CSV table of C-alpha atoms in Angstrom, one decimal:
chain,number,residue,atom,x,y,z
A,1,MET,CA,0.1,0.0,0.0
A,2,LYS,CA,1.4,3.4,-1.0
A,3,TYR,CA,1.1,6.4,1.7
A,4,SER,CA,1.3,9.8,1.0
A,5,PHE,CA,2.1,12.6,3.6
A,6,ARG,CA,1.2,16.0,3.8
A,7,VAL,CA,2.7,18.3,6.5
A,8,LEU,CA,1.6,21.9,7.3
A,9,MET,CA,3.8,24.1,8.6
A,10,TYR,CA,3.1,27.1,10.9
A,11,VAL,CA,5.8,29.7,12.0
A,12,ILE,CA,5.1,31.1,15.2
A,13,GLY,CA,7.4,33.2,17.3
A,14,GLY,CA,10.2,32.2,14.8
A,15,SER,CA,9.7,28.5,15.4
A,16,VAL,CA,8.6,25.8,12.6
A,17,ILE,CA,5.5,24.0,14.0
A,18,LEU,CA,4.6,20.6,12.4
A,19,SER,CA,0.6,19.9,12.5
A,20,SER,CA,-0.7,16.7,12.9
A,21,CYS,CA,-2.6,16.8,9.8
A,22,SER,CA,-1.2,14.0,7.4
A,23,LEU,CA,-2.8,11.9,4.8
A,24,PHE,CA,-2.9,8.2,5.6
A,25,GLY,CA,-4.0,6.2,2.3
A,26,GLY,CA,-5.7,9.3,0.9
A,27,LYS,CA,-7.7,10.0,4.1
A,28,ASN,CA,-7.5,12.9,6.5
A,29,ARG,CA,-6.7,11.4,10.0
A,30,LYS,CA,-8.9,13.8,12.0
A,31,PRO,CA,-7.9,14.4,15.9
A,32,ASN,CA,-9.8,12.7,18.6
A,33,ALA,CA,-10.0,12.1,22.2
A,34,SER,CA,-7.3,9.7,22.2
A,35,ASN,CA,-5.2,10.8,19.5
A,36,PRO,CA,-5.3,14.9,19.7
A,37,GLY,CA,-2.4,15.2,17.6
A,38,GLN,CA,0.7,17.5,18.7
A,39,VAL,CA,-1.0,20.9,18.1
A,40,SER,CA,-4.2,22.6,18.4
A,41,THR,CA,-6.4,22.9,15.5
A,42,ALA,CA,-7.9,26.0,16.7
A,43,THR,CA,-4.7,28.0,17.3
A,44,GLY,CA,-1.7,26.0,15.8
A,45,LEU,CA,-0.1,26.4,19.4
A,46,ALA,CA,1.9,23.3,20.2
A,47,TYR,CA,0.5,20.8,23.2
A,48,ASN,CA,2.8,20.1,26.2
A,49,ASP,CA,5.7,22.8,25.1
A,50,GLU,CA,6.5,25.1,27.7
A,51,ASP,CA,7.8,27.3,24.9
A,52,GLN,CA,4.4,27.6,23.4
A,53,GLY,CA,2.7,28.3,26.7
A,54,GLY,CA,2.7,24.6,28.2
A,55,PHE,CA,-0.9,23.9,27.5
A,56,MET,CA,-0.8,20.1,28.5
A,57,VAL,CA,-2.9,17.2,26.8
A,58,ASN,CA,-2.2,14.2,28.6
A,59,PRO,CA,-2.4,10.7,27.2
A,60,TYR,CA,-6.0,9.2,27.4
A,61,GLU,CA,-7.2,5.4,26.5
A,62,GLY,CA,-10.5,5.8,27.7
A,63,GLN,CA,-12.4,5.9,30.9
A,64,PRO,CA,-10.1,3.5,33.4
A,65,ASP,CA,-11.8,0.6,34.8
A,66,ALA,CA,-13.4,1.1,38.4
A,67,PRO,CA,-13.5,-1.7,40.5
A,68,ASN,CA,-16.7,-3.5,40.9
A,69,MET,CA,-18.4,-1.5,38.2
A,70,VAL,CA,-20.6,-2.9,35.0
A,71,PHE,CA,-21.4,-1.2,32.1
A,72,ILE,CA,-24.9,-0.5,31.6
A,73,GLU,CA,-25.7,0.7,27.8
A,74,GLY,CA,-28.2,3.4,27.7
A,75,GLY,CA,-31.2,4.0,25.8
A,76,ARG,CA,-35.0,4.3,25.4
A,77,ALA,CA,-37.1,2.6,28.1
A,78,VAL,CA,-40.8,2.6,29.6
A,79,MET,CA,-40.4,3.2,33.0
A,80,GLY,CA,-43.0,2.9,35.8
A,81,SER,CA,-44.7,-0.3,37.5
A,82,PHE,CA,-46.2,-3.0,35.0
A,83,GLU,CA,-47.5,-4.6,38.1
A,84,GLU,CA,-50.9,-4.2,39.6
A,85,ASP,CA,-50.9,-1.4,41.8
A,86,VAL,CA,-52.1,-3.2,44.6
A,87,MET,CA,-51.3,-0.2,47.2
A,88,SER,CA,-53.2,2.3,45.0
A,89,TYR,CA,-50.5,4.8,45.2
A,90,ARG,CA,-50.6,5.5,41.5
A,91,ASP,CA,-47.0,7.0,41.8
A,92,ASN,CA,-45.1,5.2,39.1
A,93,ILE,CA,-47.3,5.6,36.0
A,94,GLU,CA,-45.8,4.4,32.9
A,95,ARG,CA,-43.6,6.7,30.7
A,96,THR,CA,-41.0,6.5,28.0
A,97,VAL,CA,-37.7,8.3,28.9
A,98,SER,CA,-33.8,7.7,27.6
A,99,VAL,CA,-31.3,7.1,30.1
A,100,ALA,CA,-27.4,7.6,29.1
A,101,SER,CA,-25.0,4.9,29.5
A,102,PHE,CA,-23.4,4.4,32.8
A,103,TYR,CA,-21.9,2.0,35.2
A,104,MET,CA,-23.5,0.5,38.3
A,105,ASP,CA,-21.9,-1.8,41.1
A,106,GLU,CA,-22.3,-5.5,40.3
A,107,THR,CA,-23.3,-6.2,43.6
A,108,GLU,CA,-24.7,-4.6,46.7
A,109,ILE,CA,-22.1,-2.9,49.0
A,110,ALA,CA,-21.1,-5.7,51.4
A,111,ASN,CA,-20.2,-6.0,55.2
A,112,VAL,CA,-16.6,-6.1,54.3
A,113,HIS,CA,-16.5,-3.1,52.3
A,114,TRP,CA,-18.0,-0.9,54.9
A,115,LEU,CA,-15.6,-2.4,57.7
A,116,GLU,CA,-13.0,-1.2,55.1
A,117,TYR,CA,-14.2,2.1,55.1
A,118,MET,CA,-14.5,2.3,58.8
A,119,HIS,CA,-11.0,1.3,59.0
A,120,TYR,CA,-9.8,4.2,57.0
A,121,LEU,CA,-11.9,6.6,58.7
A,122,ALA,CA,-10.2,5.5,62.0
A,123,LYS,CA,-6.9,6.4,60.8
A,124,ASP,CA,-7.4,9.4,58.7
A,125,SER,CA,-10.6,11.3,60.3
A,126,SER,CA,-11.8,12.3,63.6
A,127,GLN,CA,-13.8,10.4,66.0
A,128,GLU,CA,-16.8,12.0,65.4
A,129,VAL,CA,-16.7,11.3,61.7
A,130,TYR,CA,-15.9,7.5,62.4
A,131,GLN,CA,-18.8,7.3,64.9
A,132,ALA,CA,-21.3,8.8,62.3
A,133,ALA,CA,-20.2,6.5,59.6
A,134,LEU,CA,-21.2,3.2,62.2
A,135,PRO,CA,-23.9,1.4,61.1
A,136,ASP,CA,-27.0,1.3,63.4
A,137,THR,CA,-27.0,-2.7,64.3
A,138,THR,CA,-30.0,-2.2,66.5
A,139,VAL,CA,-32.4,-2.5,63.2
A,140,TRP,CA,-32.0,-6.3,63.9
A,141,VAL,CA,-33.8,-5.8,67.2
A,142,GLY,CA,-37.5,-7.0,67.5
A,143,LYS,CA,-39.5,-6.5,70.6
A,144,LEU,CA,-41.4,-10.1,70.0
A,145,ALA,CA,-38.4,-11.8,67.8
A,146,PHE,CA,-35.1,-13.2,69.1
A,147,ASN,CA,-32.7,-11.5,66.4
A,148,ASP,CA,-30.4,-10.5,68.8
A,149,PRO,CA,-27.4,-12.4,67.5
A,150,TYR,CA,-27.7,-10.3,64.3
A,151,VAL,CA,-26.9,-7.1,66.6
A,152,GLU,CA,-23.6,-8.0,67.6
A,153,HIS,CA,-22.4,-10.5,64.7
A,154,TYR,CA,-24.2,-9.3,61.1
A,155,LEU,CA,-21.9,-6.6,60.6
A,156,ARG,CA,-18.6,-7.8,62.0
A,157,TYR,CA,-18.5,-11.7,62.1
A,158,PRO,CA,-16.3,-13.0,59.2
A,159,GLY,CA,-18.8,-15.4,58.0
A,160,PHE,CA,-21.2,-12.2,57.2
A,161,ARG,CA,-18.4,-10.5,55.2
A,162,TYR,CA,-20.0,-10.8,51.6
A,163,PHE,CA,-23.6,-10.2,52.9
A,164,PRO,CA,-25.2,-6.9,52.0
A,165,VAL,CA,-24.4,-3.8,54.6
A,166,VAL,CA,-27.7,-2.7,56.3
A,167,GLY,CA,-28.5,-0.3,59.0
A,168,VAL,CA,-27.0,2.5,56.8
A,169,THR,CA,-28.8,5.8,56.0
A,170,TRP,CA,-29.2,7.6,52.8
A,171,ASN,CA,-26.5,10.1,54.3
A,172,GLN,CA,-24.0,7.4,55.2
A,173,ALA,CA,-24.1,5.6,51.8
A,174,SER,CA,-23.7,8.9,50.1
A,175,LYS,CA,-20.6,9.8,52.3
A,176,PHE,CA,-19.2,6.2,51.5
A,177,ALA,CA,-19.5,7.2,47.6
A,178,VAL,CA,-17.3,10.3,48.2
A,179,TRP,CA,-14.8,8.5,50.3
A,180,ARG,CA,-14.4,5.4,47.6
A,181,THR,CA,-14.2,7.8,45.0
A,182,ARG,CA,-11.0,9.6,46.8
A,183,ALA,CA,-9.6,5.9,47.6
A,184,VAL,CA,-9.9,4.5,43.9
A,185,ASN,CA,-8.4,7.8,42.4
A,186,ILE,CA,-5.6,7.7,44.8
A,187,LYS,CA,-4.8,4.1,44.0
A,188,LEU,CA,-5.2,4.6,40.1
A,189,ALA,CA,-2.8,7.5,40.1
A,190,GLU,CA,-0.2,5.4,42.1
A,191,ASP,CA,-0.7,2.8,39.6
A,192,ALA,CA,0.0,5.4,36.8
A,193,GLY,CA,3.1,6.6,38.7
A,194,GLU,CA,1.8,10.0,39.0
A,195,GLU,CA,1.6,11.9,42.2
A,196,TYR,CA,-1.0,14.9,42.7
A,197,ALA,CA,-1.6,17.7,45.1
A,198,GLU,CA,-4.8,17.4,46.7
A,199,SER,CA,-5.3,20.8,47.9
A,200,ASP,CA,-8.5,21.1,46.4
A,201,GLY,CA,-9.7,17.7,47.5
A,202,ARG,CA,-9.6,16.0,44.2
A,203,ILE,CA,-6.7,14.7,41.6
A,204,PRO,CA,-7.6,16.6,38.6
A,205,LEU,CA,-9.9,15.2,36.0
A,206,GLU,CA,-7.5,16.5,33.2
A,207,SER,CA,-5.1,14.0,34.0
A,208,GLY,CA,-7.2,11.2,32.1
A,209,ILE,CA,-5.9,8.6,34.7
A,210,VAL,CA,-9.0,8.9,37.3
A,211,VAL,CA,-12.6,7.6,37.2
A,212,PRO,CA,-15.8,10.2,37.8
A,213,ALA,CA,-17.3,10.0,41.0
A,214,TYR,CA,-19.1,7.2,42.6
A,215,ARG,CA,-22.5,8.2,43.8
A,216,LEU,CA,-25.9,6.7,44.4
A,217,PRO,CA,-27.9,5.7,41.0
A,218,THR,CA,-30.9,8.0,40.1
A,219,GLU,CA,-34.2,6.2,40.4
A,220,ALA,CA,-34.2,5.9,36.5
A,221,GLU,CA,-31.1,4.5,36.2
A,222,TRP,CA,-31.8,2.0,38.9
A,223,GLU,CA,-34.8,1.0,37.3
A,224,TYR,CA,-33.4,0.9,34.1
A,225,ALA,CA,-30.6,-1.5,35.1
A,226,ALA,CA,-33.1,-3.8,37.0
A,227,GLN,CA,-35.5,-4.1,34.1
A,228,ALA,CA,-32.0,-5.3,32.1
A,229,LEU,CA,-34.2,-5.1,28.6
A,230,ILE,CA,-30.8,-5.6,26.7
A,231,GLY,CA,-31.4,-8.7,24.3
A,232,THR,CA,-35.0,-8.3,24.2
A,233,GLN,CA,-34.5,-6.3,20.6
A,234,TRP,CA,-36.4,-7.4,17.5
A,235,LEU,CA,-35.0,-5.5,14.5
A,236,GLU,CA,-34.2,-2.0,15.3
A,237,GLU,CA,-36.7,-0.1,17.4
A,238,LEU,CA,-38.7,-2.9,18.8
A,239,GLN,CA,-38.5,-5.0,21.9
A,240,THR,CA,-40.2,-8.3,22.3
A,241,HIS,CA,-41.5,-7.9,25.6
A,242,GLN,CA,-41.4,-6.1,29.1
A,243,ARG,CA,-40.6,-7.7,32.4
A,244,ILE,CA,-42.1,-7.9,35.9
A,245,TYR,CA,-38.8,-8.8,37.4
A,246,PRO,CA,-35.5,-8.4,36.4
A,247,TRP,CA,-35.6,-11.9,34.5
A,248,ASP,CA,-37.9,-13.1,32.1
A,249,GLY,CA,-41.0,-14.8,32.7
A,250,HIS,CA,-43.9,-14.0,34.9
A,251,ALA,CA,-42.7,-16.4,37.7
A,252,VAL,CA,-40.3,-16.1,40.6
A,253,ARG,CA,-38.9,-19.6,40.0
A,254,ASN,CA,-35.9,-20.9,37.8
A,255,PRO,CA,-37.9,-22.8,34.8
A,256,TYR,CA,-34.7,-24.3,33.8
A,257,GLY,CA,-32.3,-27.3,34.0
A,258,LYS,CA,-30.9,-28.6,37.3
A,259,GLN,CA,-32.2,-25.3,39.3
A,260,MET,CA,-35.4,-25.9,37.9
A,261,GLY,CA,-38.1,-24.8,40.7
A,262,TYR,CA,-35.6,-22.7,42.8
A,263,MET,CA,-36.3,-19.1,43.5
A,264,LEU,CA,-34.3,-16.5,41.4
A,265,ALA,CA,-34.5,-14.2,44.6
A,266,ASN,CA,-34.2,-13.8,48.2
A,267,PHE,CA,-37.7,-12.8,49.4
A,268,LYS,CA,-40.4,-13.6,51.7
A,269,ARG,CA,-42.5,-16.3,50.0
A,270,GLY,CA,-45.7,-15.8,52.2
A,271,ARG,CA,-46.6,-15.2,55.6
A,272,GLY,CA,-44.1,-16.5,57.9
A,273,ASP,CA,-42.3,-18.2,55.0
A,274,TYR,CA,-39.0,-16.8,54.3
A,275,ALA,CA,-36.9,-19.6,52.9
A,276,GLY,CA,-39.0,-22.9,52.7
A,277,ILE,CA,-38.9,-26.0,54.5
A,278,ALA,CA,-35.8,-27.4,56.1
A,279,GLY,CA,-33.7,-30.0,53.6
A,280,ARG,CA,-35.5,-27.8,50.8
A,281,LEU,CA,-34.8,-24.4,51.7
A,282,ASN,CA,-35.7,-23.2,48.3
A,283,ASP,CA,-34.6,-19.5,48.5
A,284,GLY,CA,-31.7,-20.1,50.7
A,285,ALA,CA,-32.1,-17.3,53.1
A,286,LEU,CA,-34.2,-16.6,56.0
A,287,ILE,CA,-32.5,-13.1,56.4
A,288,THR,CA,-30.1,-11.6,53.8
A,289,SER,CA,-27.8,-13.6,51.6
A,290,TYR,CA,-24.4,-13.8,49.9
A,291,ILE,CA,-24.4,-10.9,47.5
A,292,TYR,CA,-23.5,-13.3,44.4
A,293,GLU,CA,-26.1,-15.9,45.5
A,294,TYR,CA,-28.6,-15.5,42.7
A,295,PRO,CA,-28.4,-15.5,39.0
A,296,PRO,CA,-27.4,-11.9,37.5
A,297,ASN,CA,-29.5,-10.3,35.3
A,298,ASP,CA,-28.7,-9.5,31.6
A,299,TYR,CA,-26.7,-6.8,32.5
A,300,GLY,CA,-24.6,-9.0,35.0
A,301,LEU,CA,-26.1,-7.3,38.1
A,302,TYR,CA,-26.8,-9.6,41.0
A,303,ASN,CA,-29.6,-9.1,43.5
A,304,MET,CA,-31.6,-6.4,41.6
A,305,ALA,CA,-34.8,-8.1,43.1
A,306,GLY,CA,-34.6,-9.3,46.7
A,307,ASN,CA,-31.8,-9.6,49.3
A,308,VAL,CA,-32.1,-5.8,50.3
A,309,SER,CA,-33.9,-2.8,48.9
A,310,GLU,CA,-31.6,-0.1,47.6
A,311,TRP,CA,-31.2,3.5,48.2
A,312,VAL,CA,-31.4,5.9,45.0
A,313,GLN,CA,-30.7,9.6,44.8
A,314,ASP,CA,-34.1,11.0,44.4
A,315,ILE,CA,-36.3,12.6,46.9
A,316,TYR,CA,-39.7,11.1,47.0
A,317,ARG,CA,-42.9,12.8,45.5
A,318,PRO,CA,-45.9,10.8,44.4
A,319,MET,CA,-46.1,12.6,40.9
A,320,SER,CA,-42.6,12.6,39.7
A,321,PHE,CA,-43.4,10.7,37.0
A,322,GLN,CA,-45.3,13.8,35.5
A,323,ASP,CA,-42.7,16.3,36.1
A,324,PHE,CA,-39.4,14.4,35.1
A,325,ASP,CA,-37.6,15.5,32.2
A,326,ASP,CA,-37.7,12.6,29.7
A,327,LEU,CA,-33.8,12.4,29.4
A,328,ASN,CA,-31.9,11.2,32.3
A,329,PRO,CA,-34.9,11.9,34.8
A,330,ILE,CA,-34.2,12.9,38.5
A,331,ARG,CA,-36.0,14.7,41.3
A,332,ARG,CA,-33.2,16.6,43.3
A,333,ASP,CA,-35.8,18.7,45.2
A,334,GLY,CA,-39.1,20.2,45.6
A,335,PHE,CA,-38.9,21.9,42.3
A,336,LEU,CA,-42.4,22.2,40.7
A,337,ASP,CA,-43.6,20.3,43.9
A,338,PRO,CA,-42.8,21.8,46.9
A,339,ALA,CA,-43.2,20.0,50.3
A,340,SER,CA,-45.3,22.9,52.2
A,341,GLY,CA,-46.9,25.8,51.0
A,342,THR,CA,-49.8,27.1,49.2
A,343,ASN,CA,-48.7,25.1,45.9
A,344,SER,CA,-48.3,21.8,47.6
A,345,GLY,CA,-50.9,19.2,48.4
A,346,TYR,CA,-49.0,17.7,51.2
A,347,ASN,CA,-48.7,20.4,53.6
A,348,SER,CA,-45.7,18.8,55.5
A,349,ASP,CA,-44.9,20.8,58.7
A,350,HIS,CA,-41.5,18.9,59.0
A,351,GLU,CA,-39.6,22.1,59.5
A,352,LYS,CA,-41.5,23.4,62.3
A,353,ASN,CA,-42.4,20.2,63.7
A,354,PRO,CA,-39.6,17.7,62.8
A,355,GLU,CA,-40.3,15.3,65.8
A,356,SER,CA,-44.2,14.7,64.9
A,357,PHE,CA,-44.5,15.8,61.5
A,358,THR,CA,-47.6,14.8,59.7
A,359,SER,CA,-46.2,14.0,56.2
A,360,LEU,CA,-43.0,12.1,55.0
A,361,ILE,CA,-43.3,13.8,51.8
A,362,THR,CA,-40.6,16.2,52.4
A,363,ASP,CA,-37.3,17.0,50.9
A,364,ARG,CA,-35.9,14.6,53.4
A,365,ALA,CA,-37.9,11.7,52.1
A,366,ARG,CA,-35.6,9.7,49.6
A,367,VAL,CA,-36.6,6.6,47.4
A,368,TYR,CA,-35.4,3.0,47.7
A,369,LYS,CA,-36.1,0.5,45.0
A,370,GLY,CA,-36.6,-3.0,44.9
A,371,GLY,CA,-37.8,-6.0,47.2
A,372,SER,CA,-36.1,-7.0,50.3
A,373,TRP,CA,-35.6,-10.6,52.2
A,374,LYS,CA,-38.4,-9.1,54.2
A,375,ASP,CA,-40.7,-8.4,51.2
A,376,VAL,CA,-43.5,-10.3,49.2
A,377,ALA,CA,-42.9,-10.5,45.5
A,378,TYR,CA,-44.6,-7.6,44.4
A,379,TRP,CA,-42.0,-5.4,45.5
A,380,MET,CA,-39.3,-6.8,43.5
A,381,SER,CA,-40.9,-5.5,40.3
A,382,PRO,CA,-38.3,-2.8,39.2
A,383,GLY,CA,-41.3,0.1,38.7
A,384,THR,CA,-42.3,-0.5,42.3
A,385,ARG,CA,-40.8,2.7,44.8
A,386,ARG,CA,-41.0,3.3,48.4
A,387,TYR,CA,-39.5,6.1,50.7
A,388,LEU,CA,-37.9,7.0,54.0
A,389,ASP,CA,-36.1,9.6,55.9
A,390,GLN,CA,-32.5,10.0,54.7
A,391,ASP,CA,-31.4,9.8,58.3
A,392,SER,CA,-33.2,6.5,58.8
A,393,ALA,CA,-32.0,3.0,58.5
A,394,THR,CA,-33.5,-0.5,58.5
A,395,ALA,CA,-32.5,-4.1,58.3
A,396,THR,CA,-34.0,-4.5,55.0
A,397,ILE,CA,-32.2,-1.5,52.9
A,398,GLY,CA,-28.7,-1.4,51.7
A,399,PHE,CA,-27.2,0.4,48.4
A,400,ARG,CA,-24.8,0.0,45.3
A,401,CYS,CA,-23.1,2.7,43.6
A,402,ALA,CA,-23.4,4.2,40.1
A,403,MET,CA,-21.1,6.5,37.9
A,404,ILE,CA,-21.4,8.2,34.7
A,405,ARG,CA,-19.8,6.9,31.5
A,406,ALA,CA,-17.6,10.1,30.7
A,407,GLY,CA,-16.8,11.4,27.4
A,408,SER,CA,-20.1,9.2,25.8
A,409,ASN,CA,-23.1,10.6,24.2
A,410,TYR,CA,-25.1,7.6,24.6
């Protein structure tokens, strides 16, 4: 093959600068994020040259891999509950939205991950910060139930290391994500042989060696990832079916192979029935379970139904579905739907009466998604939604983190 080269020269300040505009096989080689060339296509000034101003364009080979993150290809989806609205909440009516590609934790955050977090807080933070990060182990206490062993053992006993952490509030989960971002990026910088001053509390994003922030997923991201409709496409624009649960079919039992008849998630099967009978403990767990216990959905995510419900970013409003933007929807606050005042139908008096306010529909009420080990199958449908105060914790709510896919337009 014959190659021809065309080199453009710029004379700037008496120096000859070679541009990166070459012809390879007769086609222009255009600059891109991974191959920006040696000079600016806007000014002709050289990159990474102190004599030409010193504007640094660091090597970049794409967003680095982040621990435990799974890529979720975005697209169009119909969000909302496809189950019968047995609670008559009418708070998640079907609507079509588009969700940009992102990353999500393969599993729920486990006890061992939280113990690691507390270890580093004990080393690097004040006692007050450490105490604030402790999960509330008393969430296991029941006045008429003997759950006492879990109070002392569930978080710290080695056998429970890879069970989902519970007893954490929305605020605690959000702070964990901030710490995790810093810990991962420091490690990535060390692996790249780079040192950065963290005077502003972050490693520069411009370096190209760090990942965007870990955070709680939005409600739309969580629901989209749980549905996992990837692979249900027919032709170009059609999907062959929707899903009641994060797997195909209308049943909660595995219809295939040697696992036929076994439950596909950890949930409460019926009144007083958490796991089945001895010798045939069908769903394998009276309480929470191993974070890899059940088959993953089509995105490769484990326990998007059952085990523990999970915190998401959004504050709760019953009518969010009619206010949401249809691209990357989220409700951050009471915009268009305040919790109190003349425009609100809720008249929450939380601000004036925080101890005994009359409505949980406040800007402190956060959505949590998915069924838990203590819920019946209805709540495992991705479209169902519930809410709790951001400073409250239970034995049934955990979380996982998400992350944007930077530099992507889909």
